Short mmCIF file of C-alpha atoms in Angstrom, two decimals:
data_model
loop_
_atom_site.label_atom_id
_atom_site.label_comp_id
_atom_site.label_asym_id
_atom_site.label_seq_id
_atom_site.Cartn_x
_atom_site.Cartn_y
_atom_site.Cartn_z
CA MET O 1033 -55.05 41.02 10.98
CA ASP O 1034 -51.80 42.29 7.81
CA ARG O 1035 -53.72 39.13 5.61
CA ARG O 1036 -56.54 36.16 8.31
CA TRP O 1037 -56.75 39.03 6.72
CA TRP O 1038 -52.66 38.50 5.47
CA ALA O 1039 -54.62 38.99 7.80
CA ILE O 1040 -55.29 39.23 5.55
CA LEU O 1041 -53.45 39.05 7.00
CA GLY O 1042 -49.90 40.94 5.85
CA LEU O 1043 -48.38 41.60 3.41
CA ILE O 1044 -47.93 40.47 3.32
CA GLY O 1045 -48.54 43.25 2.58
CA LEU O 1046 -48.60 44.39 -0.75
CA VAL O 1047 -52.02 43.72 -2.42
CA PRO O 1048 -54.06 46.98 -3.26
CA PHE O 1049 -57.62 47.63 -1.50
CA PRO O 1050 -59.61 49.26 -4.68
CA SER O 1051 -62.45 51.48 -4.43
CA PHE O 1052 -65.38 49.29 -5.53
CA SER O 1053 -67.08 48.80 -2.54
CA ALA O 1054 -67.14 52.37 -1.20
CA GLU O 1055 -68.69 53.24 -4.84
CA THR O 1056 -71.45 50.65 -4.36
CA SER O 1057 -71.70 51.63 -0.37
CA SER O 1058 -74.87 53.80 -1.48
CA THR O 1059 -77.00 51.33 -3.50
CA SER O 1060 -76.48 48.31 -2.10
CA LEU O 1061 -79.27 46.68 0.51
CA SER O 1062 -79.68 47.89 4.73
CA LEU O 1063 -79.65 44.20 5.98
CA THR O 1064 -77.33 45.00 9.18
CA HIS O 1065 -81.16 43.88 10.98
CA SER O 1066 -82.53 41.91 8.58
CA SER O 1067 -82.89 37.55 10.09
CA ILE O 1068 -80.15 37.49 6.54
CA GLY O 1069 -77.53 39.56 8.45
CA ILE O 1070 -77.94 38.87 12.02
CA ALA O 1071 -77.39 34.47 10.10
CA ALA O 1072 -74.10 36.02 8.88
CA ILE O 1073 -72.98 37.21 11.83
CA ILE O 1074 -74.02 33.77 13.67
CA VAL O 1075 -72.47 31.51 10.56
CA PHE O 1076 -69.02 33.83 10.87
CA ALA O 1077 -68.94 33.47 14.56
CA VAL O 1078 -69.12 29.74 14.81
CA ALA O 1079 -66.82 29.21 12.33
CA TYR O 1080 -64.27 32.06 13.81
CA ILE O 1081 -64.90 29.71 17.49
CA VAL O 1082 -64.02 26.38 15.40
CA VAL O 1083 -60.93 27.80 13.80
CA MET O 1084 -59.71 29.03 17.16
CA LEU O 1085 -60.23 25.26 18.75
CA GLU O 1086 -58.26 23.86 15.69
CA GLU O 1087 -55.96 22.40 17.94
CA PHE O 1088 -58.27 20.60 19.71
CA LEU O 1089 -60.29 19.68 17.26
CA GLN O 1090 -57.42 18.35 15.27
CA LEU O 1091 -59.39 20.40 11.72
CA ARG O 1092 -57.63 23.01 10.21
CA LYS O 1093 -58.66 26.59 10.07
CA SER O 1094 -59.26 26.17 5.87
CA LYS O 1095 -62.75 23.79 6.46
CA PRO O 1096 -65.12 26.10 8.54
CA VAL O 1097 -64.43 29.41 6.84
CA LEU O 1098 -64.61 28.19 3.88
CA LEU O 1099 -68.18 26.49 4.24
CA ALA O 1100 -69.44 30.23 6.15
CA ALA O 1101 -67.55 31.69 2.96
CA GLY O 1102 -70.64 30.23 1.31
CA ILE O 1103 -73.69 30.05 3.14
CA ILE O 1104 -73.09 33.83 3.32
CA TRP O 1105 -73.34 34.61 -0.11
CA ALA O 1106 -75.46 32.16 -0.88
CA MET O 1107 -77.90 34.16 1.58
CA ILE O 1108 -76.51 36.76 0.18
CA GLY O 1109 -77.77 35.96 -3.29
CA PHE O 1110 -81.07 34.77 -2.82
CA VAL O 1111 -81.66 38.52 -1.19
CA TYR O 1112 -80.74 40.16 -3.94
CA GLN O 1113 -81.79 38.39 -6.26
CA GLN O 1114 -85.46 38.57 -4.80
CA SER O 1115 -85.72 42.56 -4.22
CA GLY O 1116 -84.24 42.57 -8.46
CA HIS O 1117 -80.05 43.74 -7.74
CA ILE O 1118 -78.49 39.93 -7.99
CA GLU O 1119 -75.35 42.26 -10.81
CA LEU O 1120 -74.43 44.20 -7.76
CA ALA O 1121 -74.27 40.79 -5.23
CA LYS O 1122 -72.37 39.54 -8.55
CA SER O 1123 -69.86 42.70 -8.99
CA ALA O 1124 -69.21 42.53 -5.40
CA LEU O 1125 -68.18 39.24 -6.07
CA GLU O 1126 -66.41 39.18 -8.47
CA HIS O 1127 -64.41 42.39 -6.80
CA ASN O 1128 -64.10 40.39 -3.72
CA LEU O 1129 -62.46 37.05 -6.14
CA LEU O 1130 -60.15 39.76 -7.68
CA GLU O 1131 -58.93 40.99 -3.89
CA TYR O 1132 -58.25 37.35 -2.77
CA ALA O 1133 -56.57 36.42 -6.61
CA GLU O 1134 -54.44 39.63 -5.92
CA LEU O 1135 -53.52 37.85 -2.40
CA LEU O 1136 -52.60 35.10 -3.62
CA LEU O 1137 -50.94 34.94 -6.38
CA PHE O 1138 -48.19 37.43 -4.68
CA LEU O 1139 -48.63 34.78 -1.26
CA LEU O 1140 -48.16 31.91 -3.35
CA VAL O 1141 -44.63 33.82 -4.56
CA ALA O 1142 -43.23 34.79 -1.84
CA MET O 1143 -44.16 31.19 -0.15
CA THR O 1144 -42.50 29.41 -3.41
CA TYR O 1145 -39.08 31.44 -3.67
CA ILE O 1146 -39.02 30.18 0.84
CA SER O 1147 -39.59 27.39 -0.33
CA ALA O 1148 -36.93 26.84 -2.98
CA MET O 1149 -34.45 28.74 -0.17
CA GLU O 1150 -35.05 26.30 1.88
CA GLU O 1151 -34.99 23.13 -0.85
CA ARG O 1152 -31.12 24.79 -1.69
CA ARG O 1153 -30.76 24.60 2.43
CA VAL O 1154 -30.28 28.09 2.95
CA PHE O 1155 -31.76 27.51 6.72
CA ASP O 1156 -29.62 24.42 7.23
CA ALA O 1157 -27.09 27.04 6.93
CA LEU O 1158 -27.99 29.79 8.87
CA GLN O 1159 -29.29 26.17 11.63
CA ALA O 1160 -25.32 25.80 11.49
CA TRP O 1161 -23.72 28.94 11.87
CA MET O 1162 -26.44 29.99 14.88
CA THR O 1163 -25.47 26.57 16.64
CA SER O 1164 -21.78 26.68 16.03
CA LYS O 1165 -21.88 30.49 17.46
CA GLY O 1166 -22.91 28.80 20.53
CA PHE O 1167 -26.09 30.83 21.02
CA ASP O 1168 -28.26 29.97 23.90
CA PHE O 1169 -32.51 29.91 23.11
CA LYS O 1170 -32.39 34.14 24.59
CA SER O 1171 -30.74 34.68 22.09
CA LEU O 1172 -31.32 33.11 19.09
CA PHE O 1173 -34.45 34.42 20.70
CA TRP O 1174 -33.90 38.60 19.92
CA LEU O 1175 -31.54 37.56 16.96
CA THR O 1176 -34.78 36.55 15.28
CA GLY O 1177 -37.02 38.78 16.99
CA ILE O 1178 -34.42 42.17 15.62
CA LEU O 1179 -34.30 40.92 12.02
CA ALA O 1180 -38.22 40.13 12.03
CA PHE O 1181 -38.50 43.55 13.18
CA LEU O 1182 -35.45 45.00 10.28
CA ILE O 1183 -36.81 42.98 7.73
CA SER O 1184 -40.40 42.96 7.27
CA PRO O 1185 -40.35 47.47 6.60
CA ILE O 1186 -39.09 45.90 2.79
CA ALA O 1187 -40.25 42.28 2.78
CA ASP O 1188 -43.56 42.84 4.41
CA ASN O 1189 -44.85 40.75 7.55
CA LEU O 1190 -45.81 37.81 6.33
CA THR O 1191 -42.66 37.20 4.06
CA THR O 1192 -39.90 37.97 6.74
CA ALA O 1193 -42.07 35.88 9.25
CA LEU O 1194 -42.32 32.50 6.93
CA LEU O 1195 -38.79 33.44 7.11
CA MET O 1196 -37.46 33.53 10.47
CA GLY O 1197 -40.23 31.12 11.20
CA ALA O 1198 -38.44 28.37 9.35
CA VAL O 1199 -35.22 29.06 10.83
CA VAL O 1200 -37.02 28.86 14.50
CA LEU O 1201 -37.69 25.74 13.58
CA LYS O 1202 -34.68 24.60 12.41
CA VAL O 1203 -33.20 25.06 15.43
CA GLY O 1204 -35.90 24.54 17.76
CA GLY O 1205 -35.80 21.44 17.13
CA GLY O 1206 -38.56 19.05 19.13
CA ASN O 1207 -38.55 22.24 22.52
CA THR O 1208 -41.92 23.76 22.02
CA ARG O 1209 -42.35 26.60 24.74
CA PHE O 1210 -39.19 27.69 23.15
CA ILE O 1211 -41.05 27.89 19.82
CA ASN O 1212 -44.07 29.08 20.51
CA ILE O 1213 -42.78 32.61 22.61
CA ALA O 1214 -39.85 32.46 19.72
CA PHE O 1215 -43.06 32.74 17.07
CA ILE O 1216 -44.49 35.15 19.65
CA ASN O 1217 -41.53 37.04 19.42
CA ILE O 1218 -41.14 37.06 15.42
CA VAL O 1219 -44.96 37.50 14.73
CA VAL O 1220 -45.11 40.62 17.16
CA ALA O 1221 -42.59 42.16 15.38
CA ALA O 1222 -43.10 41.62 12.01
CA ASN O 1223 -46.39 43.41 12.52
CA ALA O 1224 -44.22 46.23 14.96
CA GLY O 1225 -42.10 46.81 11.51
CA GLY O 1226 -44.21 46.54 9.56
CA ALA O 1227 -46.35 49.51 10.48
CA PHE O 1228 -44.27 52.65 10.10
CA SER O 1229 -43.66 51.54 6.24
CA PRO O 1230 -45.49 51.29 3.27
CA PHE O 1231 -45.10 48.44 2.04
CA GLY O 1232 -44.79 46.77 5.01
CA ASP O 1233 -48.55 45.89 5.59
CA ILE O 1234 -51.12 46.09 3.86
CA THR O 1235 -53.08 48.29 5.81
CA THR O 1236 -49.89 51.03 5.17
CA LEU O 1237 -50.12 50.66 1.95
CA MET O 1238 -53.75 51.17 1.18
CA VAL O 1239 -53.49 54.34 3.60
CA TRP O 1240 -50.55 55.25 1.45
CA GLN O 1241 -52.44 55.15 -1.36
CA ALA O 1242 -54.98 56.72 -0.50
CA GLY O 1243 -52.63 59.92 -0.17
CA TYR O 1244 -53.75 60.47 3.37
CA VAL O 1245 -50.38 59.76 4.45
CA SER O 1246 -46.86 60.43 2.47
CA PHE O 1247 -44.49 58.08 2.57
CA SER O 1248 -41.51 60.35 4.26
CA GLN O 1249 -44.27 61.07 6.94
CA PHE O 1250 -44.46 56.82 8.16
CA MET O 1251 -41.03 57.63 9.51
CA PRO O 1252 -42.92 59.19 13.02
CA LEU O 1253 -44.14 55.58 13.91
CA PHE O 1254 -40.92 54.25 13.51
CA LEU O 1255 -39.85 55.07 17.43
CA PRO O 1256 -43.86 53.42 18.51
CA SER O 1257 -43.47 50.87 16.72
CA LEU O 1258 -40.24 49.30 17.99
CA ILE O 1259 -41.94 49.58 21.70
CA ASN O 1260 -44.56 48.03 20.84
CA TYR O 1261 -41.99 45.06 19.94
CA LEU O 1262 -39.80 45.89 22.45
CA VAL O 1263 -42.07 45.44 25.63
CA PRO O 1264 -43.55 42.16 25.39
CA ALA O 1265 -40.01 40.54 23.86
CA LEU O 1266 -38.11 42.31 27.59
CA ILE O 1267 -40.87 40.01 29.16
CA MET O 1268 -40.88 37.42 27.33
CA SER O 1269 -37.48 36.71 27.56
CA PHE O 1270 -37.30 35.72 31.11
CA PHE O 1271 -39.30 33.37 30.12
CA LEU O 1272 -37.07 31.37 28.11
CA PRO O 1273 -34.90 28.46 28.72
CA ASN O 1274 -32.29 29.11 30.44
CA SER O 1275 -30.33 26.06 27.58
CA LYS O 1276 -28.82 25.68 24.33
CA PRO O 1277 -30.16 24.35 21.38
CA GLN O 1278 -29.86 19.95 21.64
CA THR O 1279 -28.35 20.72 17.87
CA THR O 1280 -24.82 19.51 17.22
CA TYR O 1281 -22.64 21.50 14.64
CA GLU O 1282 -22.24 20.22 11.54
CA ARG O 1283 -20.92 21.65 8.21
CA VAL O 1284 -23.67 22.54 6.16
CA GLU O 1285 -23.03 23.19 2.27
CA LEU O 1286 -25.60 25.57 -0.08
CA LYS O 1287 -26.71 23.39 -3.33
CA ARG O 1288 -25.73 25.03 -6.59
CA GLY O 1289 -28.02 28.49 -6.30
CA ALA O 1290 -28.46 29.18 -3.19
CA LYS O 1291 -27.39 32.87 -2.60
CA ARG O 1292 -28.07 33.52 -6.64
CA ILE O 1293 -31.90 32.77 -5.04
CA ILE O 1294 -31.69 34.54 -2.01
CA GLY O 1295 -30.42 38.08 -4.79
CA LEU O 1296 -32.92 37.15 -7.67
CA PHE O 1297 -35.80 37.19 -4.12
CA ILE O 1298 -34.55 40.33 -3.53
CA LEU O 1299 -34.49 41.29 -7.20
CA THR O 1300 -38.84 40.24 -6.86
CA ILE O 1301 -39.37 42.39 -4.23
CA ALA O 1302 -37.77 45.75 -5.31
CA THR O 1303 -39.75 44.53 -9.28
CA ALA O 1304 -43.19 44.46 -6.73
CA VAL O 1305 -42.02 47.86 -4.94
CA ALA O 1306 -41.53 48.91 -8.94
CA PHE O 1307 -44.15 48.43 -10.40
CA HIS O 1308 -46.20 49.55 -7.60
CA ALA O 1309 -43.81 52.67 -7.01
CA ALA O 1310 -43.41 53.76 -10.82
CA LEU O 1311 -46.66 52.59 -12.95
CA HIS O 1312 -49.44 52.55 -10.03
CA PHE O 1313 -49.90 48.61 -10.85
CA PRO O 1314 -51.18 46.22 -8.75
CA PRO O 1315 -47.29 44.50 -6.87
CA VAL O 1316 -48.56 41.03 -7.12
CA ILE O 1317 -47.59 42.05 -11.40
CA GLY O 1318 -43.78 42.42 -10.13
CA MET O 1319 -44.13 39.36 -8.04
CA MET O 1320 -45.57 37.29 -10.90
CA MET O 1321 -42.21 38.36 -12.30
CA GLY O 1322 -40.31 37.43 -9.59
CA LEU O 1323 -41.43 33.95 -10.82
CA ALA O 1324 -40.66 33.91 -13.70
CA TYR O 1325 -36.94 34.93 -12.11
CA LEU O 1326 -37.12 31.31 -10.38
CA GLN O 1327 -38.55 29.53 -13.76
CA PHE O 1328 -35.56 30.83 -15.87
CA PHE O 1329 -32.92 30.75 -12.96
CA GLY O 1330 -34.21 27.20 -12.36
CA TYR O 1331 -33.56 25.86 -16.41
CA PHE O 1332 -30.55 27.62 -16.02
CA LEU O 1333 -29.41 24.97 -13.30
CA ARG O 1334 -31.31 21.80 -14.71
CA VAL O 1335 -29.81 22.21 -18.74
CA THR O 1336 -25.86 23.15 -16.47
CA LEU O 1337 -26.07 19.99 -13.87
CA ARG O 1338 -23.97 17.36 -16.16
CA ARG O 1339 -21.19 19.96 -16.63
CA SER O 1340 -21.40 21.15 -12.68
CA LEU O 1341 -20.96 17.82 -11.92
CA SER O 1342 -18.80 16.93 -13.69
CA LYS O 1343 -16.63 19.66 -12.48
CA LYS O 1344 -17.18 18.90 -9.00
CA ALA O 1345 -17.00 15.52 -9.71
CA SER O 1346 -12.66 15.65 -11.55
CA LYS O 1347 -11.75 18.36 -8.29
CA ALA O 1348 -13.11 15.92 -5.91
CA ILE O 1349 -11.58 12.48 -7.18
CA ALA O 1350 -7.82 14.86 -6.95
CA GLU O 1351 -9.08 16.84 -4.04
CA GLY O 1352 -9.36 12.90 -2.73
CA ASP O 1353 -12.56 13.62 -1.06
CA ASP O 1354 -14.93 11.00 -1.29
CA ARG O 1355 -17.17 13.37 1.60
CA ALA O 1356 -18.06 15.68 -1.70
CA LEU O 1357 -17.64 12.39 -3.90
CA LYS O 1358 -20.52 11.01 -2.15
CA ASN O 1359 -23.51 13.87 -1.97
CA LEU O 1360 -23.13 14.35 -6.03
CA GLY O 1361 -24.59 11.64 -5.88
CA SER O 1362 -27.51 13.19 -4.21
CA VAL O 1363 -27.63 16.12 -6.25
CA VAL O 1364 -30.90 16.38 -8.03
CA PRO O 1365 -32.64 19.37 -10.61
CA PHE O 1366 -33.91 22.58 -9.25
CA ASP O 1367 -38.09 21.97 -9.87
CA VAL O 1368 -39.87 25.38 -10.10
CA PHE O 1369 -43.32 23.03 -9.70
CA SER O 1370 -42.41 21.11 -6.85
CA ARG O 1371 -41.64 24.10 -5.00
CA VAL O 1372 -44.93 25.28 -5.74
CA SER O 1373 -46.50 22.26 -4.60
CA ARG O 1374 -45.38 22.99 -1.32
CA ALA O 1375 -47.18 25.97 -0.97
CA GLU O 1376 -49.30 26.41 2.27
CA TRP O 1377 -52.46 25.80 0.93
CA ASP O 1378 -54.53 25.21 3.61
CA THR O 1379 -53.56 28.85 4.91
CA LEU O 1380 -53.76 29.96 1.05
CA LEU O 1381 -57.54 29.13 1.40
CA PHE O 1382 -58.65 30.64 4.76
CA PHE O 1383 -57.43 33.50 3.42
CA TYR O 1384 -59.93 32.87 0.89
CA GLY O 1385 -62.55 32.02 3.70
CA VAL O 1386 -61.93 35.27 5.17
CA VAL O 1387 -61.95 37.39 2.23
CA MET O 1388 -64.96 36.76 1.12
CA CYS O 1389 -67.35 36.52 5.04
CA VAL O 1390 -65.48 39.29 5.76
CA GLY O 1391 -66.08 40.82 1.83
CA GLY O 1392 -69.72 39.48 2.60
CA LEU O 1393 -70.87 41.73 5.91
CA ASN O 1394 -69.34 44.27 4.34
CA LEU O 1395 -71.95 44.18 1.33
CA LEU O 1396 -74.26 43.60 4.54
CA GLY O 1397 -73.74 46.85 6.27
CA TYR O 1398 -72.73 45.79 9.23
CA LEU O 1399 -68.37 47.57 8.80
CA ALA O 1400 -69.62 50.71 7.40
CA MET O 1401 -72.39 50.81 10.76
CA VAL O 1402 -69.44 50.16 13.20
CA SER O 1403 -66.97 52.64 11.23
CA ASP O 1404 -69.95 54.99 11.59
CA ILE O 1405 -70.86 54.77 15.20
CA MET O 1406 -67.02 54.45 15.86
CA TYR O 1407 -66.41 58.23 14.22
CA THR O 1408 -69.59 59.44 14.97
CA GLN O 1409 -70.63 59.24 19.08
CA TRP O 1410 -66.44 58.95 19.54
CA ASP O 1411 -63.19 60.54 20.42
CA PRO O 1412 -61.02 60.07 17.18
CA VAL O 1413 -58.11 59.25 19.28
CA TRP O 1414 -60.71 56.19 21.09
CA ALA O 1415 -61.44 55.23 17.83
CA ASN O 1416 -58.67 54.01 16.38
CA VAL O 1417 -57.29 52.86 20.14
CA MET O 1418 -60.46 50.45 18.58
CA VAL O 1419 -59.10 49.90 15.51
CA GLY O 1420 -56.04 48.14 17.08
CA ILE O 1421 -58.10 45.80 18.45
CA LEU O 1422 -61.28 44.75 16.15
CA SER O 1423 -57.96 43.89 13.68
CA ALA O 1424 -56.79 41.38 15.90
CA ILE O 1425 -60.62 39.71 15.93
CA VAL O 1426 -61.86 40.65 12.22
CA ASP O 1427 -58.76 41.19 10.37
CA ASN O 1428 -57.50 44.90 9.64
CA ILE O 1429 -57.95 45.20 5.27
CA PRO O 1430 -61.96 45.08 6.07
CA VAL O 1431 -61.96 47.50 9.49
CA MET O 1432 -58.98 49.64 6.87
CA PHE O 1433 -60.96 49.73 4.40
CA ALA O 1434 -63.98 50.55 6.28
CA VAL O 1435 -62.47 53.11 7.67
CA LEU O 1436 -60.96 54.94 4.62
CA ALA O 1437 -64.00 54.85 3.23
CA MET O 1438 -66.31 56.55 5.82
CA ASP O 1439 -63.78 59.20 5.08
CA PRO O 1440 -63.44 60.62 8.73
CA SER O 1441 -62.05 64.79 8.39
CA MET O 1442 -58.96 63.38 11.18
CA SER O 1443 -55.56 64.79 12.15
CA MET O 1444 -52.28 63.65 10.35
CA GLY O 1445 -51.73 62.56 14.16
CA ASN O 1446 -55.09 60.54 14.46
CA TRP O 1447 -54.33 59.00 10.77
CA LEU O 1448 -51.04 57.63 11.54
CA LEU O 1449 -52.24 56.12 14.85
CA VAL O 1450 -54.70 54.19 13.07
CA THR O 1451 -52.32 52.92 10.36
CA LEU O 1452 -50.11 51.36 13.81
CA THR O 1453 -53.53 50.42 15.69
CA ALA O 1454 -53.64 48.40 12.47
CA GLY O 1455 -50.90 47.33 11.84
CA VAL O 1456 -49.72 45.71 15.37
CA GLY O 1457 -53.39 45.34 17.04
CA GLY O 1458 -53.53 41.63 15.09
CA SER O 1459 -50.54 40.86 17.17
CA LEU O 1460 -52.95 40.44 20.37
CA LEU O 1461 -54.07 37.02 18.39
CA SER O 1462 -52.47 35.14 15.93
CA ILE O 1463 -55.02 34.39 13.62
CA GLY O 1464 -55.35 38.52 13.78
CA SER O 1465 -52.44 39.46 10.93
CA ALA O 1466 -51.52 37.33 8.13
CA ALA O 1467 -47.76 36.99 9.82
CA GLY O 1468 -50.28 34.27 12.74
CA VAL O 1469 -51.74 33.06 10.52
CA ALA O 1470 -48.95 31.08 8.41
CA LEU O 1471 -46.94 29.88 11.62
CA MET O 1472 -49.29 28.30 13.11
CA GLY O 1473 -49.55 26.35 9.72
CA ALA O 1474 -46.04 26.66 9.80
CA ALA O 1475 -45.82 24.89 13.22
CA HIS O 1476 -48.78 23.08 13.89
CA GLY O 1477 -49.00 22.01 17.00
CA LYS O 1478 -45.73 23.78 18.25
CA TYR O 1479 -47.70 27.54 17.70
CA THR O 1480 -50.96 27.38 18.33
CA PHE O 1481 -54.32 30.67 19.20
CA PHE O 1482 -54.67 29.56 22.80
CA GLY O 1483 -50.35 29.01 23.37
CA HIS O 1484 -50.25 32.63 21.98
CA LEU O 1485 -53.42 33.93 23.76
CA LYS O 1486 -51.40 33.49 27.05
CA TRP O 1487 -48.91 35.73 26.42
CA ALA O 1488 -51.83 38.52 25.08
CA PRO O 1489 -51.85 39.85 28.35
CA VAL O 1490 -48.14 40.73 27.94
CA ILE O 1491 -48.68 41.63 24.38
CA LEU O 1492 -51.30 44.23 25.22
CA LEU O 1493 -48.91 46.15 27.54
CA GLY O 1494 -46.98 46.74 24.23
CA TYR O 1495 -49.84 47.75 22.53
CA ILE O 1496 -50.85 50.40 25.11
CA ALA O 1497 -46.54 51.20 25.12
CA SER O 1498 -46.69 52.76 21.63
CA ILE O 1499 -49.75 54.38 22.29
CA ALA O 1500 -48.93 56.50 24.48
CA VAL O 1501 -45.51 56.94 22.76
CA HIS O 1502 -47.06 58.40 19.54
CA LEU O 1503 -49.50 60.32 21.79
CA TYR O 1504 -46.20 61.92 23.47
CA LEU O 1505 -43.52 62.54 20.40
CA ASN O 1506 -46.16 63.49 17.91
CA ALA O 1507 -48.92 65.62 19.74
CA SER O 1508 -47.82 68.18 17.21
CA LEU O 1509 -49.09 66.24 14.67
CA PHE O 1510 -53.21 65.73 16.10
CA ASN O 1511 -53.18 69.63 15.73
#
């Protein structure tokens, strides 16, 4: 899903997944065949159907999963209370809340920075640059896709998708057809780019943290990931409008501090990586420290605003620039908390509902049951291929965690394969990854579940091609 699971459903991709469930699974109740277990599955399925029908029902996607999460955990609490194991259920609930808290804070910081860059007109400037270059829709399609693929290994797939999605919305204007295809391209590119880096997706981070794949051993996934992106991108490019955006070029002046905020965002990502790599702390600690960077810089912009305006006014008067002088009257102080308030809260609450729903199903025993069947009765290659399919439907985080909890005996090639499929499989559906879920929230009515679904066969071709390339190029790793 990196984060519906970030989607949920990416990493977002940098929130670690603790080992609590693995430690308690042997003592939890087996409820997969109970009426409570079956009812929980039905509740979760109904909630997801409602999510898929969001564009028709005009119902925010967070509402059904929030309700489903409450119902599932109420049923779990009742059963565990009756059996005298309520403390176990309480510990599992607190574990899932901690998971969401780390996810929420990480995403909140990323969204705040993106909102700040938007307010400082970074995306307006990028749009103006693209317009001035005379790019048509096909050029914009390839440019945003390639940038998403190259940025996501560093900034994670969710952040990258939000960044490129903001550019597409700016440039695409009212061309819904282009926006839908461009968003699909960005989702596929961001998920593919995050699959060959420990920091690109939460599932790759989990495998790296568990010690199954070292940092350098992810590199064999580069070409398979690239193929995963290029195959559907090539096909979709033939269906793009043969025209240019209906926009006129205008000179856009970045607001004061825009470039420095971009630098602070890069520094924030580096801080998050450093906290994890050097101190083995959750990356969210580094992200929150990065929020402090932005807060202090916002304070600096505020206290120096009057002096800055005075200098610019003197310069404008001296040069006789009436336009610049007029623009000074619209300058307002930078407010960090106004940027926080603009986060996509429907998406963040949707993540909560999914994390809690899947956490409940995990406690009921369903994830362990599915994983046991796959790795005991099937060939590991086919099991890992199915992991990617499941990650598009359920969520790649719990699916990957279930695989790690089972600790199947697999070759390095198969560990890389499951890392690849869990990362790129979420591209098959818009709700299969954090990138897709976030972009649905950012472009209501323009990028939808069914708009993505009609391109699923094309994305599936890329999924199959990437697996074939991995099996061929890295055949020696399967021995």
